Short mmCIF file of C-alpha atoms in Angstrom, two decimals:
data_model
loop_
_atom_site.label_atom_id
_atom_site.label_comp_id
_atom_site.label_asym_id
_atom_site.label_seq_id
_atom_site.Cartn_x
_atom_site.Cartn_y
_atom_site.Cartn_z
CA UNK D 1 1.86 -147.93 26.08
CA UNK D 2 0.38 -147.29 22.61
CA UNK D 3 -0.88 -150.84 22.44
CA UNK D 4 -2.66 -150.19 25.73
CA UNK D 5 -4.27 -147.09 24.34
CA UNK D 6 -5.46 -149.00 21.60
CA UNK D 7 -6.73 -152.01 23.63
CA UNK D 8 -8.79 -149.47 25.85
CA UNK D 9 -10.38 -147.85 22.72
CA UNK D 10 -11.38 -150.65 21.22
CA UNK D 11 -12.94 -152.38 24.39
CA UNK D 12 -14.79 -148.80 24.89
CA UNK D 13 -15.84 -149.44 20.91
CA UNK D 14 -17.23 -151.87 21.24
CA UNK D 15 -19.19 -151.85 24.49
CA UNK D 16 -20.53 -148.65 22.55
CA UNK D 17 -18.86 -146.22 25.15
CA UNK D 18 -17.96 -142.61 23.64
CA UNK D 19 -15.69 -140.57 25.68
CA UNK D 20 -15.99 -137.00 25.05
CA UNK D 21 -15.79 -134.44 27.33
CA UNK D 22 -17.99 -131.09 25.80
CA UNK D 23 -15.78 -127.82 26.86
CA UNK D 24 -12.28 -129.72 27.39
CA UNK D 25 -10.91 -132.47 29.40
CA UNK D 26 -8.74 -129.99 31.45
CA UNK D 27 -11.34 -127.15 32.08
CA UNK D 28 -13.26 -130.02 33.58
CA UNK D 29 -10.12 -131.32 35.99
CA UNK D 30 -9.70 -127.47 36.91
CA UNK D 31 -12.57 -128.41 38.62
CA UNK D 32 -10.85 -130.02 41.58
CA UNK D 33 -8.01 -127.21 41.40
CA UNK D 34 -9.25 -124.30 41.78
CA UNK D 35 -6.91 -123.15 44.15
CA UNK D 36 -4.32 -123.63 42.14
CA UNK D 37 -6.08 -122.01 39.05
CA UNK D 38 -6.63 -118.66 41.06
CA UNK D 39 -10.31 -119.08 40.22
CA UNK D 40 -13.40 -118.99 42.07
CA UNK D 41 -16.66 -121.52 41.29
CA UNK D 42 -18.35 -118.85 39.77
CA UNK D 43 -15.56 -117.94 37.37
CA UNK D 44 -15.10 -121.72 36.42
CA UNK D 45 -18.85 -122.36 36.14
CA UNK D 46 -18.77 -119.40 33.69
CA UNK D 47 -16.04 -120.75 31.98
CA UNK D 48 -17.88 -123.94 31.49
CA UNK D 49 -20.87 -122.70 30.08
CA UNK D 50 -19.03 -120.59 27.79
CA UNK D 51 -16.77 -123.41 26.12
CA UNK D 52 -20.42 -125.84 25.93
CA UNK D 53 -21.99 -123.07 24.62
CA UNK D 54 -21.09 -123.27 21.19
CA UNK D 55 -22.89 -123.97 17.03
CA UNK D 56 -20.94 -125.64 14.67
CA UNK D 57 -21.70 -126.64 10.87
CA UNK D 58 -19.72 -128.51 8.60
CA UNK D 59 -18.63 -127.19 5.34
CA UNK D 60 -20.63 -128.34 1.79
CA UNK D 61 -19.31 -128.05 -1.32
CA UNK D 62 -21.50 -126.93 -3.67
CA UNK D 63 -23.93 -124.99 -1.51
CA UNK D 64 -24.40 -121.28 -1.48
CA UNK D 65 -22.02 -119.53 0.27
CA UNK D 66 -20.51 -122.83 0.93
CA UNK D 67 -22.60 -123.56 4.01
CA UNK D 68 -26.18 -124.38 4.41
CA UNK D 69 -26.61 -124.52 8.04
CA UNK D 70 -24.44 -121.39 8.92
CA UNK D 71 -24.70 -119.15 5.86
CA UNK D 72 -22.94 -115.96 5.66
CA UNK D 73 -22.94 -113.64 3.01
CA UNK D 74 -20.61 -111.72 1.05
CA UNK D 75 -21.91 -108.49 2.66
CA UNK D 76 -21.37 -110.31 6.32
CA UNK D 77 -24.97 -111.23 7.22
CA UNK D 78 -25.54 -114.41 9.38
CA UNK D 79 -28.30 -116.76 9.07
CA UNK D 80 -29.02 -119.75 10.95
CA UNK D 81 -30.97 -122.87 9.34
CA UNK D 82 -33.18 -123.60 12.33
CA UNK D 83 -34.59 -127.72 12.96
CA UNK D 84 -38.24 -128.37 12.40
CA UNK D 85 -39.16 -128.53 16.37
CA UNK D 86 -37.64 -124.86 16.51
CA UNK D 87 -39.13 -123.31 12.75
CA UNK D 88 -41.51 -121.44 14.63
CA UNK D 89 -39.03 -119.45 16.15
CA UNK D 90 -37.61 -118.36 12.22
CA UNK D 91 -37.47 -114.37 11.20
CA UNK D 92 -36.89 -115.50 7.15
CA UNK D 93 -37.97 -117.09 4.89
CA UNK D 94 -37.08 -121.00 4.51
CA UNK D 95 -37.11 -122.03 8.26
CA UNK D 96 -33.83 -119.18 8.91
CA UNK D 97 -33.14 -117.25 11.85
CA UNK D 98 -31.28 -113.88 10.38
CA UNK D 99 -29.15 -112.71 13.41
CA UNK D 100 -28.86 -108.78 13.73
CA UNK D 101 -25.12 -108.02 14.00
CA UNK D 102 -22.81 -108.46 10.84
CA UNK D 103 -19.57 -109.93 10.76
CA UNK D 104 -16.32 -109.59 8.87
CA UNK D 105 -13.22 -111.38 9.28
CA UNK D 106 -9.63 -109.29 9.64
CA UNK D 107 -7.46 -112.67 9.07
CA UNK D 108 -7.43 -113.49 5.96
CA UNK D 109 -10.84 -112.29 4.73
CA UNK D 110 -9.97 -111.89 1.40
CA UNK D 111 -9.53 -115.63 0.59
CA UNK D 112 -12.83 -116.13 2.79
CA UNK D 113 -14.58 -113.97 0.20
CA UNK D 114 -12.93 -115.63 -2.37
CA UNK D 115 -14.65 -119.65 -1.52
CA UNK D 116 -17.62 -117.71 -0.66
CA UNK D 117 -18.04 -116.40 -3.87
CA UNK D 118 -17.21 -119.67 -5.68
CA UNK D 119 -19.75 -121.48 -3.39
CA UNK D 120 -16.88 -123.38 -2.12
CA UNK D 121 -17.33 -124.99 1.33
CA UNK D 122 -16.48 -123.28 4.34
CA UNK D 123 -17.13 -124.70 7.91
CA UNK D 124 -18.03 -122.54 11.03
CA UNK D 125 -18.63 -122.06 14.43
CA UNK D 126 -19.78 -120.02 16.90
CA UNK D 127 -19.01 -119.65 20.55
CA UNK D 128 -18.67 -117.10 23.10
CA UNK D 129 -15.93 -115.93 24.97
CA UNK D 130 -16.60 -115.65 28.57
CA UNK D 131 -13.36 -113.26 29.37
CA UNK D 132 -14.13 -110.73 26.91
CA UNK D 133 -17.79 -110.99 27.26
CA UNK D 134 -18.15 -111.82 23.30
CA UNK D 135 -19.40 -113.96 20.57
CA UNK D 136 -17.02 -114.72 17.95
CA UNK D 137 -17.62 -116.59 14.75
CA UNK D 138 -14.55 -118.62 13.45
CA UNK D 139 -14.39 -119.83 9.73
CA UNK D 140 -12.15 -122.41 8.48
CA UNK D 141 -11.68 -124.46 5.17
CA UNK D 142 -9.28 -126.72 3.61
CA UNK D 143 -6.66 -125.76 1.08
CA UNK D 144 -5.02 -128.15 -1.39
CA UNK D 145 -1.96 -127.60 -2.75
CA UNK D 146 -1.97 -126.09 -6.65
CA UNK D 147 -0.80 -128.77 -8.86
CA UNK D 148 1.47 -126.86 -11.38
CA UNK D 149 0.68 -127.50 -14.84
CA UNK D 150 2.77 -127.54 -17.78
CA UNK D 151 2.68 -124.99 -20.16
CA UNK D 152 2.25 -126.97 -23.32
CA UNK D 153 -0.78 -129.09 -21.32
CA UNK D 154 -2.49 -125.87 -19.95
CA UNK D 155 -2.62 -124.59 -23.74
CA UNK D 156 -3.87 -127.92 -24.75
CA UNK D 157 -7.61 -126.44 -25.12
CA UNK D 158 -6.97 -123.42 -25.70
CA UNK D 159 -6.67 -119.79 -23.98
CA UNK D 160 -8.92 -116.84 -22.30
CA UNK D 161 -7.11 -113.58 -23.44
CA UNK D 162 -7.62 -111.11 -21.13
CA UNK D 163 -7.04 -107.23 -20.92
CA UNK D 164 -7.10 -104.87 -18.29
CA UNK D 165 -8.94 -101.73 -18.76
CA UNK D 166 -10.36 -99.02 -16.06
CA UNK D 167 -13.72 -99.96 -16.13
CA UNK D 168 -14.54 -103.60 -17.44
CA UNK D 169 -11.97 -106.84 -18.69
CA UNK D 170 -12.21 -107.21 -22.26
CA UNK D 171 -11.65 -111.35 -23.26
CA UNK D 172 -11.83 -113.56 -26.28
CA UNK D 173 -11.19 -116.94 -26.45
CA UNK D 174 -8.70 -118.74 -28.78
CA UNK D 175 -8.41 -122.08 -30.17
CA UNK D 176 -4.64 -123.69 -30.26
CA UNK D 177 -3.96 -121.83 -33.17
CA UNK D 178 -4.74 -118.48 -32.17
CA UNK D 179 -7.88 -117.94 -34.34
CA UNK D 180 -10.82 -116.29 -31.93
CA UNK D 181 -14.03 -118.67 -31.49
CA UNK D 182 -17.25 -116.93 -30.86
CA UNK D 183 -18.25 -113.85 -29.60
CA UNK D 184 -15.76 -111.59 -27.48
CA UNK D 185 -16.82 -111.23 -23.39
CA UNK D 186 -17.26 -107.96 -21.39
CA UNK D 187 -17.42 -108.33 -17.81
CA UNK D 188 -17.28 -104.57 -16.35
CA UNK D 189 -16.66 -103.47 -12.75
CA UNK D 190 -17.31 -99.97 -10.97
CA UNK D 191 -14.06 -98.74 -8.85
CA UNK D 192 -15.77 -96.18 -7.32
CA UNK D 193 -17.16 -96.36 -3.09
CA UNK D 194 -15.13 -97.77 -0.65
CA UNK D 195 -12.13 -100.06 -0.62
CA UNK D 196 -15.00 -103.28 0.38
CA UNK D 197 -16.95 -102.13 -2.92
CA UNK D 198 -14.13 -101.60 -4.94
CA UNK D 199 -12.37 -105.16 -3.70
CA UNK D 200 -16.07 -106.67 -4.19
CA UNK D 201 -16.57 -105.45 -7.66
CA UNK D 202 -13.05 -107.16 -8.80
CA UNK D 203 -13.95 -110.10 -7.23
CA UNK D 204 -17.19 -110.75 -8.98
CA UNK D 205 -16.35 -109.94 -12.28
CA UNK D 206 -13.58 -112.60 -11.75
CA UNK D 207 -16.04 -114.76 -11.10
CA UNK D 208 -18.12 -114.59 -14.36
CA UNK D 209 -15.19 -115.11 -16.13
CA UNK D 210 -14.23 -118.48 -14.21
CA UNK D 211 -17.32 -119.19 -14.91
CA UNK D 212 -17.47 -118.10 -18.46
CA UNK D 213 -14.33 -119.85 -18.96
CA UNK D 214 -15.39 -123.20 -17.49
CA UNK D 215 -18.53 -123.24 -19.47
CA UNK D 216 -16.24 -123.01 -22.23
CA UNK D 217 -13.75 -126.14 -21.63
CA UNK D 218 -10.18 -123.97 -21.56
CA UNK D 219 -8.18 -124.25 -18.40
CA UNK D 220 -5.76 -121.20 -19.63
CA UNK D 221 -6.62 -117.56 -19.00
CA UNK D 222 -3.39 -115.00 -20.14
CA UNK D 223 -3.23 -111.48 -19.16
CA UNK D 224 -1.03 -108.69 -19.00
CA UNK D 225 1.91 -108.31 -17.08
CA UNK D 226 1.16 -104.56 -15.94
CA UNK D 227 2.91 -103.03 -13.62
CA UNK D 228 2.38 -99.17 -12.66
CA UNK D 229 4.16 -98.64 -9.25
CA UNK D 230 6.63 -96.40 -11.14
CA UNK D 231 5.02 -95.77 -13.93
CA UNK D 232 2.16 -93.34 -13.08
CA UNK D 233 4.54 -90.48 -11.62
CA UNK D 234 4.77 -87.02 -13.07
CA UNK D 235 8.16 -87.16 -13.92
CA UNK D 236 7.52 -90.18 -16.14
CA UNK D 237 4.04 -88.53 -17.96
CA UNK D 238 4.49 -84.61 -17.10
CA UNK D 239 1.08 -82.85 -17.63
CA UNK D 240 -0.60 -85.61 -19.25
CA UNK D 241 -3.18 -85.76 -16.07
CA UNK D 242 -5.78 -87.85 -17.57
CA UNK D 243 -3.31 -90.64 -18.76
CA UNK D 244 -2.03 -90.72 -15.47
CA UNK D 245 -5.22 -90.41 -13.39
CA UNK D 246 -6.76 -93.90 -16.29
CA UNK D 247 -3.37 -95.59 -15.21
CA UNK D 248 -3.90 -95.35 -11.89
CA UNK D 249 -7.21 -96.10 -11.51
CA UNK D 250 -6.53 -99.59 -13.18
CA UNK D 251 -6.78 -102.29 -10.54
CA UNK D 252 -3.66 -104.41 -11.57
CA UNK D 253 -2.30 -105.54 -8.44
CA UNK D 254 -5.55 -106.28 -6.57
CA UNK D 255 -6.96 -108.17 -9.74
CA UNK D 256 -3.34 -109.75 -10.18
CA UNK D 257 -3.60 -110.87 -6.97
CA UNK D 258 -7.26 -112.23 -6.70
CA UNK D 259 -7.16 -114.18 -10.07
CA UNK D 260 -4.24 -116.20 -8.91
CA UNK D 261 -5.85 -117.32 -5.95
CA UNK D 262 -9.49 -117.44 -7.23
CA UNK D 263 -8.02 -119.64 -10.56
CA UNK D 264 -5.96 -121.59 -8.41
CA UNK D 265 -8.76 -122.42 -6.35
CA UNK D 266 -10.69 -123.37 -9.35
CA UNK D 267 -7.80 -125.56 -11.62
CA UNK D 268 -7.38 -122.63 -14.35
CA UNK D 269 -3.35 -121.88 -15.34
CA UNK D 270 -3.06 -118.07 -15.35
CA UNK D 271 0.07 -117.05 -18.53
CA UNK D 272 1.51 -113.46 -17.68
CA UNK D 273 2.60 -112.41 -21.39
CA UNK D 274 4.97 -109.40 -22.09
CA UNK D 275 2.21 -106.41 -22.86
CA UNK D 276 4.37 -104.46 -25.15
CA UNK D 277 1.95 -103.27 -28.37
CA UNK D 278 -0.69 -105.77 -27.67
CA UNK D 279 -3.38 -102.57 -27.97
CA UNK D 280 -1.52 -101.24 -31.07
CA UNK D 281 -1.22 -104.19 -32.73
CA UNK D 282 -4.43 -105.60 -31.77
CA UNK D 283 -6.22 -102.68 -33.11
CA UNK D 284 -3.58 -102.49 -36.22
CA UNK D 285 -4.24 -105.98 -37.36
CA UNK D 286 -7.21 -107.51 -35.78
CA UNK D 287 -10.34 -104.78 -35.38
CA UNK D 288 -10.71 -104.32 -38.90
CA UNK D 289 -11.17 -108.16 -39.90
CA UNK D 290 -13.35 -109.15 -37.35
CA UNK D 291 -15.95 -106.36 -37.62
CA UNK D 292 -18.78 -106.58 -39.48
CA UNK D 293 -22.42 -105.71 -39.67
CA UNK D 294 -23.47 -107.81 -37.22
CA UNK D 295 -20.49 -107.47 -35.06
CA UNK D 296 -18.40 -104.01 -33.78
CA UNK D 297 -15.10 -105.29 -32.77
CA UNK D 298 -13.69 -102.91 -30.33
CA UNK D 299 -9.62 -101.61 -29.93
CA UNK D 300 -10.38 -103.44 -26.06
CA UNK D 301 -11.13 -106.87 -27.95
CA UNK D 302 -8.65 -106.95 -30.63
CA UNK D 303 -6.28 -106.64 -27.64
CA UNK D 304 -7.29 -109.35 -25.72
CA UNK D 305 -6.84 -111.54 -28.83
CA UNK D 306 -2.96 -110.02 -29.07
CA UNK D 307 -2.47 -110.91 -25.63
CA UNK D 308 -3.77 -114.62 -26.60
CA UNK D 309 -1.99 -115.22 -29.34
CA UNK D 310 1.62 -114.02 -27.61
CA UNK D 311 0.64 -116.79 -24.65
CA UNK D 312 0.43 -119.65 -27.14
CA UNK D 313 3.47 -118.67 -28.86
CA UNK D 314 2.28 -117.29 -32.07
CA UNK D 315 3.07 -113.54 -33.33
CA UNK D 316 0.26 -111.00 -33.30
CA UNK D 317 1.01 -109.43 -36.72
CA UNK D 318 -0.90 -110.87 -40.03
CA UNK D 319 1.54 -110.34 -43.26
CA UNK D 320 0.62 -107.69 -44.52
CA UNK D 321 -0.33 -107.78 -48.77
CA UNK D 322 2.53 -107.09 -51.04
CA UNK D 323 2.47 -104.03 -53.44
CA UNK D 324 -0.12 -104.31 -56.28
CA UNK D 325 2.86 -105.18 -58.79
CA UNK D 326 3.95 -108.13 -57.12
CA UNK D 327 0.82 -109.85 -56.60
CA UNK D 328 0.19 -112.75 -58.12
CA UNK D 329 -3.00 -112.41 -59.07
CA UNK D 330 -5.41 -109.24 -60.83
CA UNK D 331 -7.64 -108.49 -58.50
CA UNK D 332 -5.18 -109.10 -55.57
CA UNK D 333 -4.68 -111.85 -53.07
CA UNK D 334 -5.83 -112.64 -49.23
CA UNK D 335 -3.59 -111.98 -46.55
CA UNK D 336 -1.99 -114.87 -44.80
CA UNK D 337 -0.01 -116.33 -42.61
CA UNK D 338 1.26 -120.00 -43.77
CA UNK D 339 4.44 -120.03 -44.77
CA UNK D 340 5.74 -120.61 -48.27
CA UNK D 341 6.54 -124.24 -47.40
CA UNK D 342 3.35 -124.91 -45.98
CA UNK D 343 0.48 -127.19 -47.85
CA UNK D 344 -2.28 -125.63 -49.27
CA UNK D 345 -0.67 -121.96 -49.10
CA UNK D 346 -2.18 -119.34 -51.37
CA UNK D 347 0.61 -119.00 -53.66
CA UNK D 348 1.67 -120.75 -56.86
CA UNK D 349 2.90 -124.23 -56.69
CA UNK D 350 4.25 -127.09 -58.81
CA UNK D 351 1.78 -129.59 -59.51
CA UNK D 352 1.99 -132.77 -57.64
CA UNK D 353 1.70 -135.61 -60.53
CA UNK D 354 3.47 -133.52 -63.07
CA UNK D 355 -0.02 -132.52 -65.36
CA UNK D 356 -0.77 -129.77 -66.45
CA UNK D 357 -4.46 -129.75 -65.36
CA UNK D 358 -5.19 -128.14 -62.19
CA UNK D 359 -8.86 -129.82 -61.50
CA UNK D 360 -8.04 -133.49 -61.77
CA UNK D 361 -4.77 -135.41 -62.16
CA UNK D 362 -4.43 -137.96 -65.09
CA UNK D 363 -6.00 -141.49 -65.13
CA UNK D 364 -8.93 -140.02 -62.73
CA UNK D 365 -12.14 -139.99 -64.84
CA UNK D 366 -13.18 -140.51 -68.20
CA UNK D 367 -12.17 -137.19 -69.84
CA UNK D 368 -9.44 -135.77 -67.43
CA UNK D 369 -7.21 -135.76 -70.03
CA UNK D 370 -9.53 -133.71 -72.34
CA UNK D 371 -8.19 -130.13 -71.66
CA UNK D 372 -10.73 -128.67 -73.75
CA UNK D 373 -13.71 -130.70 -72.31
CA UNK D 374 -12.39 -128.52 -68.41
CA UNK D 375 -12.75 -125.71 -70.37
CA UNK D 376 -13.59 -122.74 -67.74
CA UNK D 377 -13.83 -119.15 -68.68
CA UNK D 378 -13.35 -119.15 -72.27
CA UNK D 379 -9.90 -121.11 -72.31
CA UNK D 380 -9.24 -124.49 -71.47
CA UNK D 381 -7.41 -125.26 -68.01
CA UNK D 382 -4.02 -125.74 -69.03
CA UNK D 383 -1.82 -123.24 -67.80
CA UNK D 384 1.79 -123.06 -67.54
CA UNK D 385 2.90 -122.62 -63.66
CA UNK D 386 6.30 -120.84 -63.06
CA UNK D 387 7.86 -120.42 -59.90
CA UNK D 388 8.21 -117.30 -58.77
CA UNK D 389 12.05 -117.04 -59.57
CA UNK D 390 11.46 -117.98 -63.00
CA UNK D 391 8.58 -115.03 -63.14
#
């Protein structure tokens, strides 16, 4: 039977035969049956014309809104690109035809909002419904499945440390060592309006920082994992009103829940990290050193680079400088973090070829074993180093 089928196709193929029936091969049997359909010829014509009366537009990537033919906005407007025989008829600009009702979508118009956003494509089509006496617009798009990425590959470039505040997402972004590169990134939203507004807000700062974090090359992005379902109560914070009133108006679940599907949508790994102290410590150890004259680090900031440096592993604390009588040198010494085992730490260490001289080991220039002719400060360079157990 299948070969059959497949005989008959290709004989209509290639005598350039298309068999397509516009408004469904069994509305246009129920023709002959309408008896047996319990419908008069008026009912099935209007049927008919109903499932042939229909627009349809292909989805394109990279477009705005995701659609060039059938555009709909964020705020539900529909516009129509009309063909040059029918520009005349256009009420925009561009050759559009702006229709007058709005639309929104109850099924899963969140992720709709999401591609929309992105510019990602989205296909549609409109066609009327002759029972109910109404147009309906149906969107559809398709979803690949989210590869899951290591952890050690996602980190590979890098990370976007995010944190969470009322009114705007502080971030920073970290090289695989944890230092912060650049500039830090504010990207505010306003919670106040309706749930739409609120939902809209979140959903474009999002954006800018998929974009942001695109332009810069990491495919990482760690936030806090926040949770304040039982936390904002007043038997938890008794009169402290204010504290609870900034809790709750932080937008953790709803931006939880769009980042993962926005950053899955767009390849970025999202690393939930512990949030314990990342504002203390942030502020504690990271505000001060990175603000300067030309730059006022704020407590928001230094957190966001806490929050980074806990996703790739490393602690958030510096080492803090040793009392004035153990340091090794006058004046005082830099804070670090190598370890005493590591190369090039800022401590005293052995020589490696044995010499005294610190600037240039033996048999490397004509006078490197002239102590005096190295002489720096008013004493030549040979110094006795002593490790620090023998100090």
């Amino acid at each position: 039977m299948l070969a059959d089928r497949l005989a008959a196709v290709r004989a209509d193929w290639q005598a350039g035969l298309v068999r397509i029936v516009r408004g469904g091969k069994r509305l246009a049997g129920m023709r002959h049956h309408l008896q047996a359909a319990g419908l008069e010829e008026h009912e099935w014509r209007a049927r008919w014309q109903a499932a042939r009366w229909f627009l349809q537009a292909d989805d394109e990537s990279g477009k705005r809104h995701g659609n060039e033919t059938i555009r709909i906005t964020p705020t539900g407007e529909v516009s129509i690109r009309l063909p040059a025989p029918l520009a005349r008829l256009a009420n925009a600009p561009h050759g559009r035809y702006v229709l007058s009702a709005r639309i929104c979508f109850a099924h899963r118009g969140t992720e709709w909002a999401d591609r929309v956003h992105a510019d990602r494509a989205v296909a549609y089509r409109i066609h009327l419904d002759s029972e109910r006496c109404r147009w309906y617009l149906t969107a559809s798009w398709q979803t690949s499945p989210t590869p899951v990425v290591p952890l050690r590959a996602a980190l590979t470039h890098g990370v976007i440390g995010v944190d969470t505040n009322a009114d705007h997402l502080a971030a920073w972004r970290l090289d695989t060592h944890g230092n912060p590169i650049g500039r830090p990134r504010r990207f505010g939203y306003d919670l106040t309006g309706s749930a739409e507004h609120r939902d809209a807000q979140v959903r474009h700062a999002l954006t800018r920082l998929l974009s942001w974090s695109k332009s810069c090359g990491v495919r990482a992005i760690a936030i806090e994992d926040l949770d304040f379902q039982a936390e904002k109560t007043r038997e938890k914070h008794g009169r402290r009103k204010r504290f609870r009133q900034l809790i709750s108006g932080l937008p953790t679940a709803r931006l939880r829940a769009r980042l993962i599907s926005m950053a899955g949508a767009a390849g970025f790994a999202i690393v939930a990290v512990d949030p314990a102290y990342t504002s203390k410590w942030g502020a504690q150890h990271w505000q001060a050193p990175l603000t300067g004259k030309s730059r006022q680090t704020t407590r928001h900031d230094a957190a966001s680079i806490a929050i980074g440096r806990r996703a790739l592993g490393h602690p958030i604390r510096r080492r803090t400088a040793p009392p004035p009588a153990h340091r090794s040198d006058e004046q005082g010494h830099r804070t670090t973090l190598a370890r005493w085992e590591a190369c090039g730490r800022e401590e005293t260490r052995p020589p490696d070829t044995g010499s005294c001289t610190r600037c240039m080991p033996p048999d490397r220039g004509e006078q490197a074993g002239d102590q005096c002719a190295q002489h720096r400060s008013g004493r030549t360079a040979e110094q006795l180093l002593l490790s620090p157990f023998e100090r």
